[in-house]
Coordinates of C-alpha atoms in Angstrom, one line a residue:
X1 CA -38.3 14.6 181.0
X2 CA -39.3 13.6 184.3
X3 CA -36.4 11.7 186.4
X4 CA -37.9 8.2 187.0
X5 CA -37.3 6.0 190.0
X6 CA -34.9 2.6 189.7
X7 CA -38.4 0.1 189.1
X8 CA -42.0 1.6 188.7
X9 CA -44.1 2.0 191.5
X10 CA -41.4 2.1 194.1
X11 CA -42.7 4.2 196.6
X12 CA -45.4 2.1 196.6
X13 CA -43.6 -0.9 197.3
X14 CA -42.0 0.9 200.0
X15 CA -44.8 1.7 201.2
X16 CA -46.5 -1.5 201.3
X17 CA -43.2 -3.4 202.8
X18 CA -43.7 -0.9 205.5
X19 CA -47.6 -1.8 206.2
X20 CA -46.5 -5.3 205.8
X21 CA -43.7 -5.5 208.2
X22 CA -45.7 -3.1 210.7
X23 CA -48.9 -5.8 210.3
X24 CA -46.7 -8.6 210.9
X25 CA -47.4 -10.3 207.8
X26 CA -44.0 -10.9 206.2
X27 CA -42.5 -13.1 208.4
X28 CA -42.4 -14.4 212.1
X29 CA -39.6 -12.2 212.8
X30 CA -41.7 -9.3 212.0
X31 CA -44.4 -9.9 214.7
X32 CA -42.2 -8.4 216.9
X33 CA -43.8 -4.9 217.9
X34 CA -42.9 -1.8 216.4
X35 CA -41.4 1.0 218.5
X36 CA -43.7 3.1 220.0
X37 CA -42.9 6.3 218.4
X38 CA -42.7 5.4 214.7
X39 CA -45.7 2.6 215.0
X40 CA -48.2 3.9 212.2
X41 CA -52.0 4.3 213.3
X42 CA -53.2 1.5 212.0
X43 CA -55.5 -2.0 211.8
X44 CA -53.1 -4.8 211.9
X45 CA -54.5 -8.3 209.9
X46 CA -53.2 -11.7 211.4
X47 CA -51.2 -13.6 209.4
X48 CA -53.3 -15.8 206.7
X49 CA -56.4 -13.7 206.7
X50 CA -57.5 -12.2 203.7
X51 CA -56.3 -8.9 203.8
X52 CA -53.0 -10.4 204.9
X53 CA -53.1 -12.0 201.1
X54 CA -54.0 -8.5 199.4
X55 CA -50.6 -7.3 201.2
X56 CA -49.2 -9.6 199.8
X57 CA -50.6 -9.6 196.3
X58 CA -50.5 -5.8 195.6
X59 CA -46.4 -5.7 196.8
X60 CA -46.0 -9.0 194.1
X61 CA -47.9 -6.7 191.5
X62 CA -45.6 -3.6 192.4
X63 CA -42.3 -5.5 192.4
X64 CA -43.4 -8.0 189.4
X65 CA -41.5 -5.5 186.4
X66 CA -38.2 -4.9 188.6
X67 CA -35.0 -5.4 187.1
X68 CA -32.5 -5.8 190.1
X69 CA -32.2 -9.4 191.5
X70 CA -31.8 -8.0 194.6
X71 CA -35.6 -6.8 195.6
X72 CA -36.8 -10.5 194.5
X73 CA -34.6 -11.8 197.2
X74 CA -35.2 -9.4 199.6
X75 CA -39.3 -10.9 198.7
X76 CA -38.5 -14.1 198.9
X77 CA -36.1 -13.7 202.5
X78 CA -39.1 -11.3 204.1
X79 CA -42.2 -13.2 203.1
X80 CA -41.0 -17.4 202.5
X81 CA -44.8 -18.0 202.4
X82 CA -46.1 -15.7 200.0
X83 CA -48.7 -16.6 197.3
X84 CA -46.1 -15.3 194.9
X85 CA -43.1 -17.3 196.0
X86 CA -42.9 -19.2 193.1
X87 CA -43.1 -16.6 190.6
X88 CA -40.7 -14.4 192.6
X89 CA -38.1 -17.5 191.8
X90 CA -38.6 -17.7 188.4
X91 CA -37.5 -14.4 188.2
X92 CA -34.7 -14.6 190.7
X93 CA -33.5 -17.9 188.8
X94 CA -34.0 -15.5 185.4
X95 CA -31.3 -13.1 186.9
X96 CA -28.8 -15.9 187.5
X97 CA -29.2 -17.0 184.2
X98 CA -28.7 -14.1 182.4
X99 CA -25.6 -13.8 184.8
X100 CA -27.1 -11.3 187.1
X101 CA -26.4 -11.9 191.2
X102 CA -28.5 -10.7 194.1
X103 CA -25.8 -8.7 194.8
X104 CA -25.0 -7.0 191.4
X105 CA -26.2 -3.7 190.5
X106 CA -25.6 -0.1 191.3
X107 CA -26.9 -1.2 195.3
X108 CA -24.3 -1.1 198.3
X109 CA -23.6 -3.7 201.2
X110 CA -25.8 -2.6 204.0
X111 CA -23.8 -1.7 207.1
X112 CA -22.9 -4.2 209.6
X113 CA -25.2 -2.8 212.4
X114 CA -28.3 -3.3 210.2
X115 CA -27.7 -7.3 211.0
X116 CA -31.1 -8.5 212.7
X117 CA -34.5 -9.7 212.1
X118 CA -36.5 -6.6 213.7
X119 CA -39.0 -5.1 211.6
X120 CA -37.1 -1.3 211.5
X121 CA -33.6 -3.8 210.3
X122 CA -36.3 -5.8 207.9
X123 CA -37.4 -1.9 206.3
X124 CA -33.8 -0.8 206.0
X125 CA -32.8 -3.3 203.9
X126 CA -35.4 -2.8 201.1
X127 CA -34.8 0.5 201.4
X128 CA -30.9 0.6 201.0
X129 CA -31.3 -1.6 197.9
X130 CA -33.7 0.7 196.7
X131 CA -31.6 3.5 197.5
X132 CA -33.7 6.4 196.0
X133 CA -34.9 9.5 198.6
X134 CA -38.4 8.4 198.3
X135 CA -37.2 5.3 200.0
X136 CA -35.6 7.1 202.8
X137 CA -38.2 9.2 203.4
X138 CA -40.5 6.5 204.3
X139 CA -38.0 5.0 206.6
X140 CA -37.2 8.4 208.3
X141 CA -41.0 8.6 208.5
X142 CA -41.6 5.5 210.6
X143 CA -38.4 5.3 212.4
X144 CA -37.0 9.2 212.7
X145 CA -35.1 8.4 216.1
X146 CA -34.1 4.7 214.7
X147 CA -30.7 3.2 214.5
X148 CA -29.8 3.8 211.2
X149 CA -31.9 7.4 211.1
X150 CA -28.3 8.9 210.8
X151 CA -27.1 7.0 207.9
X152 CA -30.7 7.6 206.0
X153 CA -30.7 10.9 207.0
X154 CA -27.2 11.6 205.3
X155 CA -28.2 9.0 202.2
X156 CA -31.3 11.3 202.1
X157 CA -29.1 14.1 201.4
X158 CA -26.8 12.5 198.9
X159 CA -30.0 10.9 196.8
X160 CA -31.7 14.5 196.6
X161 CA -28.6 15.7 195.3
X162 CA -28.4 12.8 193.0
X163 CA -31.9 13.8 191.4
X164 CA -31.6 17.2 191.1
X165 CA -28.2 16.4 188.9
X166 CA -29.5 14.1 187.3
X167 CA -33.2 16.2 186.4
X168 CA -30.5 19.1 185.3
X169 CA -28.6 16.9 183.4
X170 CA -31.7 15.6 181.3
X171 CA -32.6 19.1 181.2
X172 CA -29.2 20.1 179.6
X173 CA -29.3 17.4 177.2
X174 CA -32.4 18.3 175.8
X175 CA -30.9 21.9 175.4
X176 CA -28.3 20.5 174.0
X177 CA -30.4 18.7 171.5
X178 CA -32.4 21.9 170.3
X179 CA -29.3 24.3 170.2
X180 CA -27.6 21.5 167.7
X181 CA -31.3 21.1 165.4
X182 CA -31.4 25.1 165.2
X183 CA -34.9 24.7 164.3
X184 CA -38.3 26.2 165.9
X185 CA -39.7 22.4 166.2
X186 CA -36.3 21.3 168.5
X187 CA -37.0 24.8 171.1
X188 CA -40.9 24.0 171.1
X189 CA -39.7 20.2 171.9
X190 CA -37.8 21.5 175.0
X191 CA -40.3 23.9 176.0
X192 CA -42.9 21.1 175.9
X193 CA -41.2 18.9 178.9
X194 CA -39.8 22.0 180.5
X195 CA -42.1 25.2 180.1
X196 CA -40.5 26.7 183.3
X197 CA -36.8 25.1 182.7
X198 CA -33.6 27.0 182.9
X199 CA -33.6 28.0 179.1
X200 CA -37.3 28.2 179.0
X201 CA -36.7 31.9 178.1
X202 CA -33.7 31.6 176.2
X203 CA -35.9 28.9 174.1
X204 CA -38.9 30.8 173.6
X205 CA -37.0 34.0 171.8
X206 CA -35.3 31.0 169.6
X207 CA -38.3 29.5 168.9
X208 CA -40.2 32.7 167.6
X209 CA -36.7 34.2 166.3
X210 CA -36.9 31.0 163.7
X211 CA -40.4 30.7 163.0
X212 CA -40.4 34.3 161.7
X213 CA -37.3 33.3 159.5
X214 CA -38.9 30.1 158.2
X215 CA -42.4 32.1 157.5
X216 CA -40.2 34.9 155.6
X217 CA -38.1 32.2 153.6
X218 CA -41.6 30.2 152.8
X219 CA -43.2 33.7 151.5
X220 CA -40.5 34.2 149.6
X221 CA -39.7 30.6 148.0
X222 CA -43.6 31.2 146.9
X223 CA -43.2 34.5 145.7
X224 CA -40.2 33.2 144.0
X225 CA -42.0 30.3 142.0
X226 CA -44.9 33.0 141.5
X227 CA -43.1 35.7 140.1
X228 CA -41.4 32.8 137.1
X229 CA -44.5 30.4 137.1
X230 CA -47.9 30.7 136.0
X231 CA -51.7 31.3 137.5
X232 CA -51.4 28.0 139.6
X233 CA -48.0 29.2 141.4
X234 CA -49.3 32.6 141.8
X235 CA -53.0 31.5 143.2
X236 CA -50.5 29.3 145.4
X237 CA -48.9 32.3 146.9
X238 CA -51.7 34.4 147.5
X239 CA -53.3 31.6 149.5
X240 CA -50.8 31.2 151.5
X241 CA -50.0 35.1 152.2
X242 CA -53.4 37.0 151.2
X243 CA -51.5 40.1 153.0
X244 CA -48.0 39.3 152.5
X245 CA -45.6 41.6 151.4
X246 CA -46.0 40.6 147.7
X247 CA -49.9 40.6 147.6
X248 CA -50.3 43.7 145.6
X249 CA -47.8 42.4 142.8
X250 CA -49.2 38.7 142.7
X251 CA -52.4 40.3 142.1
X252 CA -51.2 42.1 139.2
X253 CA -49.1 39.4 138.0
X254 CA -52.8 37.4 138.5
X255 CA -54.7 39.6 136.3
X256 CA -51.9 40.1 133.2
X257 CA -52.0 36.4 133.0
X258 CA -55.2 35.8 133.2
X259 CA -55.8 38.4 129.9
X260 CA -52.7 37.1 128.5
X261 CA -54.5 33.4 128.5
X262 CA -57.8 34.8 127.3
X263 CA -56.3 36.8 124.0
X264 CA -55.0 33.2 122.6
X265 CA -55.5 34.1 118.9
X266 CA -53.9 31.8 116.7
X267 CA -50.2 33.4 115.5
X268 CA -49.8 34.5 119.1
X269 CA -46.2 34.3 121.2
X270 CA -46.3 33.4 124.3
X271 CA -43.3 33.0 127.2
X272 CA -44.2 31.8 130.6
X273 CA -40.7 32.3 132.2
X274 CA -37.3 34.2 130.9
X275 CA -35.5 30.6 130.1
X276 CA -39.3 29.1 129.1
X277 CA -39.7 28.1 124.8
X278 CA -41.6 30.8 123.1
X279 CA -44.6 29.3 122.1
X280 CA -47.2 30.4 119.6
X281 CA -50.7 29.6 119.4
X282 CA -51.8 27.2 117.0
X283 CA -55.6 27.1 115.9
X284 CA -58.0 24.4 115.7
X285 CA -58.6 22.8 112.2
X286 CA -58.9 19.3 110.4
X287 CA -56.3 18.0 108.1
X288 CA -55.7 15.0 106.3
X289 CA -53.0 13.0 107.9
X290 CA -51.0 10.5 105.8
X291 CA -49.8 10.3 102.3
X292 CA -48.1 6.8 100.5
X293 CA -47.2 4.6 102.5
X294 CA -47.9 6.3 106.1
X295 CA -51.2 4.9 105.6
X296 CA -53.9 5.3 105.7
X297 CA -55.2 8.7 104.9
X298 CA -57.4 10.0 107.5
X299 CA -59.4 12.7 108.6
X300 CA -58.2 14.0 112.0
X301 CA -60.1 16.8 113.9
X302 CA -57.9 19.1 116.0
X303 CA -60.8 20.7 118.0
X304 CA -58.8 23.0 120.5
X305 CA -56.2 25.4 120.1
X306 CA -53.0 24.7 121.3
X307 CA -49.5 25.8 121.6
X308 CA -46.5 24.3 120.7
X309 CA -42.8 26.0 120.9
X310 CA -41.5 28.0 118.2
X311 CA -38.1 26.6 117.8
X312 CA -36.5 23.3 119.0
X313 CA -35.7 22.9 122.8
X314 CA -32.1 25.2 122.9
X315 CA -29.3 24.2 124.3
X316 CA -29.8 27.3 127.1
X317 CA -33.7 26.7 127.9
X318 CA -32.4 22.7 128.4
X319 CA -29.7 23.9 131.0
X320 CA -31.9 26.2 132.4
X321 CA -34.8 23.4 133.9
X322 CA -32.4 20.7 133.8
X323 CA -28.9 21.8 134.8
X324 CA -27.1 19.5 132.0
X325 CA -26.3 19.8 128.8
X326 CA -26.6 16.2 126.6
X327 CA -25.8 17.7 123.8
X328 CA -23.1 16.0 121.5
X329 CA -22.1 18.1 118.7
X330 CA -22.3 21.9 118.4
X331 CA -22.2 23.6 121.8
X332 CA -23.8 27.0 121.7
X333 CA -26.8 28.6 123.8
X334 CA -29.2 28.7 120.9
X335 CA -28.6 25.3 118.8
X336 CA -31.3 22.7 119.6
X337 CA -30.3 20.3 122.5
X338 CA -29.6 16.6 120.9
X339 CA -28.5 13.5 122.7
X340 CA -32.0 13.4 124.0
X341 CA -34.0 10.5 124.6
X342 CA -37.6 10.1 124.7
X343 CA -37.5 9.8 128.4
X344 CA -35.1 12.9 128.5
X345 CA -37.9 15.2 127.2
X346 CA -40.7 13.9 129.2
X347 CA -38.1 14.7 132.4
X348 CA -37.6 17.9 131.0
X349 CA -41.6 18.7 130.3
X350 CA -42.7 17.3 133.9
X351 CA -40.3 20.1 135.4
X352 CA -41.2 22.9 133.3
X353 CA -44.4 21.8 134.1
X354 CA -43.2 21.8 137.6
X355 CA -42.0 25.4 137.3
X356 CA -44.5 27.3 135.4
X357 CA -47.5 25.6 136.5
X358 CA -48.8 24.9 133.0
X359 CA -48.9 21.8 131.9
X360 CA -46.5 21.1 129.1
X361 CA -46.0 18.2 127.2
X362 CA -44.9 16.2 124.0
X363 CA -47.1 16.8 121.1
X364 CA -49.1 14.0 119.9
X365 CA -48.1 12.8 116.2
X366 CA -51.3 13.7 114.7
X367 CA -50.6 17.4 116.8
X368 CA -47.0 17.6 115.1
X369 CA -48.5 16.6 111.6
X370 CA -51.0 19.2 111.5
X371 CA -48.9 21.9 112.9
X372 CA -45.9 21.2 110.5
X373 CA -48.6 21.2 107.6
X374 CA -50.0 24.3 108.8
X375 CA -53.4 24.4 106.7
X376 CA -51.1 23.1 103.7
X377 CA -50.2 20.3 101.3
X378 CA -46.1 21.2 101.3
X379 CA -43.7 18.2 100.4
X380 CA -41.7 19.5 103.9
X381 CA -42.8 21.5 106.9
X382 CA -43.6 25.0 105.0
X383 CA -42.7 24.6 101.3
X384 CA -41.5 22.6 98.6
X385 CA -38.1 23.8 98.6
X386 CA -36.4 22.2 101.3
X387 CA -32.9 24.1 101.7
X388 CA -35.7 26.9 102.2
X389 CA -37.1 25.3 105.4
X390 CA -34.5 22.9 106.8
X391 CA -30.9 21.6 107.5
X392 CA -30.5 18.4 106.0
X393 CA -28.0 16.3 103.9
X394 CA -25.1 15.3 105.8
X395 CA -25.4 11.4 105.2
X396 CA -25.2 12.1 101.5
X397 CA -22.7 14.9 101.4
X398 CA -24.8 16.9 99.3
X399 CA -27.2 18.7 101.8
X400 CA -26.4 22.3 103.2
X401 CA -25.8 21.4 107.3
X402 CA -22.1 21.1 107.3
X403 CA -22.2 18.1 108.7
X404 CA -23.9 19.3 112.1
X405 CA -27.2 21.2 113.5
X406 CA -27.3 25.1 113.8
X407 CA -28.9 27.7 115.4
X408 CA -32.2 27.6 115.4
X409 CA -34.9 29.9 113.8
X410 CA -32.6 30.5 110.8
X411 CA -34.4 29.3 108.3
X412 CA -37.8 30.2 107.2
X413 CA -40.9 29.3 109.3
X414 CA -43.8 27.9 107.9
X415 CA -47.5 29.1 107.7
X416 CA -48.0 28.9 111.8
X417 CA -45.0 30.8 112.3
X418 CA -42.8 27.7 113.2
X419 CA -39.2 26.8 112.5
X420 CA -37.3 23.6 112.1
X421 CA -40.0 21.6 111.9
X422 CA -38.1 19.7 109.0
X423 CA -34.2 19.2 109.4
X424 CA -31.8 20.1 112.0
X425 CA -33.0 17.4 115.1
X426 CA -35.4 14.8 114.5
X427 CA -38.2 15.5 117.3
X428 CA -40.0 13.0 119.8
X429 CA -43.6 13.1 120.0
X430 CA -45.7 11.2 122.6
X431 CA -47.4 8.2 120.6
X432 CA -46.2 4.6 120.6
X433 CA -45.2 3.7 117.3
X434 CA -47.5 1.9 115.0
X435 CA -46.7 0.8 111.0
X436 CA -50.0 1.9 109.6
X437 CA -52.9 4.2 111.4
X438 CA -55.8 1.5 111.3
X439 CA -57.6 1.8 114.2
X440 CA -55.7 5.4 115.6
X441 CA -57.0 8.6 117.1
X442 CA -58.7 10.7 114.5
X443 CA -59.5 13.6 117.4
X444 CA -55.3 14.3 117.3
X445 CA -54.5 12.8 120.4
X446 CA -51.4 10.5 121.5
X447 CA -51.8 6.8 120.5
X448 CA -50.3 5.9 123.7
X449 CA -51.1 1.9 123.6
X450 CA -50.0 -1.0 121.8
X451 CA -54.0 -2.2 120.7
X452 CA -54.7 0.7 119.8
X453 CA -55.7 3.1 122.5
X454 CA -55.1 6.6 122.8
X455 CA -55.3 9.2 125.8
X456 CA -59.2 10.1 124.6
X457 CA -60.3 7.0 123.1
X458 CA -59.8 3.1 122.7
X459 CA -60.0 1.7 119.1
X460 CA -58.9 -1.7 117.9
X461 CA -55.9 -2.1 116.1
X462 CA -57.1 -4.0 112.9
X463 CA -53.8 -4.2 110.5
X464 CA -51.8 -7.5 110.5
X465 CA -48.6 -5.2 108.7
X466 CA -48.3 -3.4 112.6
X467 CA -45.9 -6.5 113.0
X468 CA -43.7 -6.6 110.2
X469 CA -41.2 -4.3 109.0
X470 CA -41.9 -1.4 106.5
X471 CA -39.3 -1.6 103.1
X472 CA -36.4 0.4 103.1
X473 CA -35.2 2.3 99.9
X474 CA -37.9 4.4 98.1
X475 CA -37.6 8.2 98.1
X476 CA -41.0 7.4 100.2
X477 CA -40.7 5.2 102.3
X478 CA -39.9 5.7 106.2
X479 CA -36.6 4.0 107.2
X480 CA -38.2 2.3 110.3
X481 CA -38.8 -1.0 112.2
X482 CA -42.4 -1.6 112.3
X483 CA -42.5 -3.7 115.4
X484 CA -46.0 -3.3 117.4
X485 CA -45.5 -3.0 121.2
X486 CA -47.3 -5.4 122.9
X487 CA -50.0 -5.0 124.7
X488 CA -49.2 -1.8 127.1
X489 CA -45.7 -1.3 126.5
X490 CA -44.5 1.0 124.0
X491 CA -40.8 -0.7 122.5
X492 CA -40.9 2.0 120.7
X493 CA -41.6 6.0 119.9
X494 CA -41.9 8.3 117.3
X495 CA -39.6 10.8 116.0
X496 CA -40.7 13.3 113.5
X497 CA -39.0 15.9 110.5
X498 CA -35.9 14.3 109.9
X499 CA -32.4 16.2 110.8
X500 CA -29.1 17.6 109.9
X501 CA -28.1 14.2 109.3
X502 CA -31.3 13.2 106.8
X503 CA -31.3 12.4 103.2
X504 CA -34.4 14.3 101.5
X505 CA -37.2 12.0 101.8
X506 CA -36.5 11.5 105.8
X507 CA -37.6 15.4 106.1
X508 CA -40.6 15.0 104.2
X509 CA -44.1 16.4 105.9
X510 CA -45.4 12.9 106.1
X511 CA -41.8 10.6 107.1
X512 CA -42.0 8.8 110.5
X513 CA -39.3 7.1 112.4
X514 CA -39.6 5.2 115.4
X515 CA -36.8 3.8 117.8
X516 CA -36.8 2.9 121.0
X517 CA -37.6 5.5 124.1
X518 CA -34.2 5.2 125.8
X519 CA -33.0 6.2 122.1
X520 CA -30.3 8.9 122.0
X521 CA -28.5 10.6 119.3
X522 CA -27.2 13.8 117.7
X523 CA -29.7 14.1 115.8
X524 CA -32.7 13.8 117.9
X525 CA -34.5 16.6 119.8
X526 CA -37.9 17.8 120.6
X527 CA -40.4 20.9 120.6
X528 CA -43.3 20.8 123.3
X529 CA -46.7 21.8 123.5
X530 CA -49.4 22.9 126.1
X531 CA -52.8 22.5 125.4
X532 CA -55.0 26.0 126.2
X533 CA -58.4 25.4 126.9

């Protein structure tokens, strides 16, 4: 950081109060001549011509900026007739204001022999208010024999002094500074203003010592999210390292997932990470979706594969992404999480997503239909013998959960090779809850808008029942409010399956509940899905 002097340009105002007093054009006491042997050569104006006036307006534009009271009287007191006179006032009057006096400052008295109005006296004075070495320099230029050469010579010596401290003082600081940050940026920001400085060495083997570190941290943070992630993370790595010391693996990893995502045939288990769901492959197919009074029935076209997880979130795949646990009731590694919202498993997809670099997500209602159906007509998800299938009962006593959800994957899975998909925790699925499907997606996609849209297409929502409330009491009839959101809001989601907690008819293939997304409960969980191509 260069050392700068007390006002800009002060040399140059020095230097220009020198021409000026030599030329005689400050004041009449400074027409006197200038000794011989410190006169400099040069062409002196009389006083008023023009060049007399450029003196005087390049010293106003050097001094203009200063902030010491002190030069503006010293102006004002040399050159009483100067075009800038007035100007030079205002700012002196500015000073006195603000509480500043000529006299204030870091400046010294000037010594009693520099009383007189001779041009070397005249020079002395700016200078010792100045008091920087450039300033005595240019005196002990023009006057090295003069009566006060002694004291500038030995105010020389203490202002060089001055500046070299204070340089090396700057200069420590900014060491200082980069051996605090510990970082390759802080030694490359001192080596910038001192290339040749006193640490420059010291800061170069820093510098490199730290960007090796950070370069073999980054390499393996990548590797890292490679080695547990998918194609994305480990395409990610290999860009950034395409010889790095994990090149040959990623390569491998490369290729095993890229034949692992090829061979998707339906039935198939798939595990992106250790703590990941296993998910299985689910074909393409149309169904009918609806029965009763989750109406109508339509025909809904699932025209890609996709997978969805075999089992209910667990308790230890949660904890693994998320670092909680929500859970209310049971507390082992493999029960399903519960005390989940519908936000809490979008959070929890969007950082799996995050980690594996697939892109996982809540299924879609008509996606969760078809795959609890699996190619079947069954009254629940896989049969028509419920305690086959699912963990239900504990509102009416009579059920077989005990009065809480279990383990998952102990009961039989249906067609798909899925388990749970009726009883133990309700599941969330992505769609906005609407009474009746007029007007829905018939391509299995989320209905993710109160009028009716969906993530692939916009229909009209046609049925005046959306806004009323569905009855409460038949063996087939969905417990739920059947408020519409309105348009663009979602006031409520959809759960699926039924749970631990669910009488019979609330596990059924076809039963929908819907609550609110910042819903939470014991009984509420979810599965999630990715689609594959």
């Amino acid at each position: 950081m260069p050392i700068r002097p007390p006002f800009p340009s002060s040399i140059r105002l020095l230097q220009l109060l020198a021409i000026a007093i030599a030329a005689g054009s400050l004041s009449v006491a400074c027409a006197q001549t200038v000794p011989q042997q410190a006169s400099p050569a040069a062409t002196v104006p009389a006083p008023g011509t023009d060049r007399s006036a450029q003196i005087d307006d390049e010293l106003w534009d050097t001094i203009k900026d200063a902030e010491r009271a002190k030069v503006f009287e010293e102006y004002i007191k040399q050159y009483p007739n100067g075009r800038n006179v007035g100007q030079a006032e205002k700012r002196l009057a500015g000073f006195r204001k603000s509480g500043q006096s000529p006299a204030s400052g870091p400046s010294v008295a000037a010594p009693a022999s520099a009383a007189g109005n001779d041009p070397e006296t005249a020079l002395w004075r700016v200078v010792f208010q100045s008091d920087n070495a450039a300033g005595y320099e240019l005196f002990l230029k023009y006057y090295p024999n003069g009566k006060y050469a002694l004291h500038a010579t030995s105010r020389l010596k203490i202002a060089r002094e001055n500046a070299k401290w204070q340089a090396e003082s700057v200069e420590t600081g900014a060491w200082q500074a980069a051996e605090n940050a510990q970082t390759a940026d802080a030694y490359a920001a001192y080596l910038d203003s001192y290339p040749q400085g006193r640490y420059a060495a010291l800061a170069r083997v820093q510098r490199d010592k730290l960007a090796a570190s950070a370069a073999a941290s980054e390499e393996g943070r990548l590797w890292q999210a490679a080695e547990n992630g998918g194609i994305a993370q480990v395409d990610a790595y290999l860009a950034s390292y395409p010889k790095g010391r994990h090149a040959s693996a990623a390569e491998s990893r490369r290729e095993r997932l890229k034949k692992e995502e090829a061979d998707m045939s339906p039935g198939r288990l798939i595990r992106d990470c250790p703590a990941c769901p296993e998910m299985v492959v689910i074909p393409p197919g149309i169904f009918q979706m609806g029965e009763d009074d989750a109406k109508p029935v339509h025909t809904v076209s699932i025209g890609r594969p996709f997978a969805m997880a075999k089992t209910e979130v667990t308790q230890s795949q949660w904890r693994a992404v998320m670092a909680t646990d929500p859970s209310k009731l049971a507390r082992c590694d493999n029960c399903p999480v519960e005390g989940v919202n519908w936000n809490d498993a979008k959070a929890y997809v969007a950082k799996l997503s995050r980690m594996t670099g697939k892109l996982y997500r809540l299924p879609s209602e008509a996606e969760w239909e078809y795959a609890c159906r699996a190619g079947g007509r069954h009254e629940y998800c896989g049969s028509d013998a419920l305690d086959s299938v699912a963990w239900h009962g504990a509102l009416i006593g009579s059920g077989n959960s005990g009065g809480r959800p279990h383990p998952v994957g102990q009961k039989q899975a249906n067609a798909f090779g899925l388990h749970d998909m009726s009883g133990n925790v309700a599941e969330w699925v992505e769609d906005c809850y609407h009474a009746r499907y007029n007007g829905g997606p018939v391509d299995g996609s989320a209905w993710i808008t109160s009028e009716g849209g969906s993530a692939t297409i916009q229909a009209q929502a046609t049925d005046a029942g959306a806004k009323g409330k569905a009855k409460v009491g038949s063996a087939k009839t969905p417990v739920a409010q059947a408020s519409a959101p309105d348009k663009d809001e979602c006031k409520n989601r959809v759960l699926r399956g039924g749970s631990w907690l669910s009488w019979p008819q609330h596990t059924r293939s076809v039963y929908r509940l819907s609550l609110p997304p910042e819903s939470s409960g014991s009984s509420y969980g979810f599965r999630p899905v990715w689609s594959l191509r």
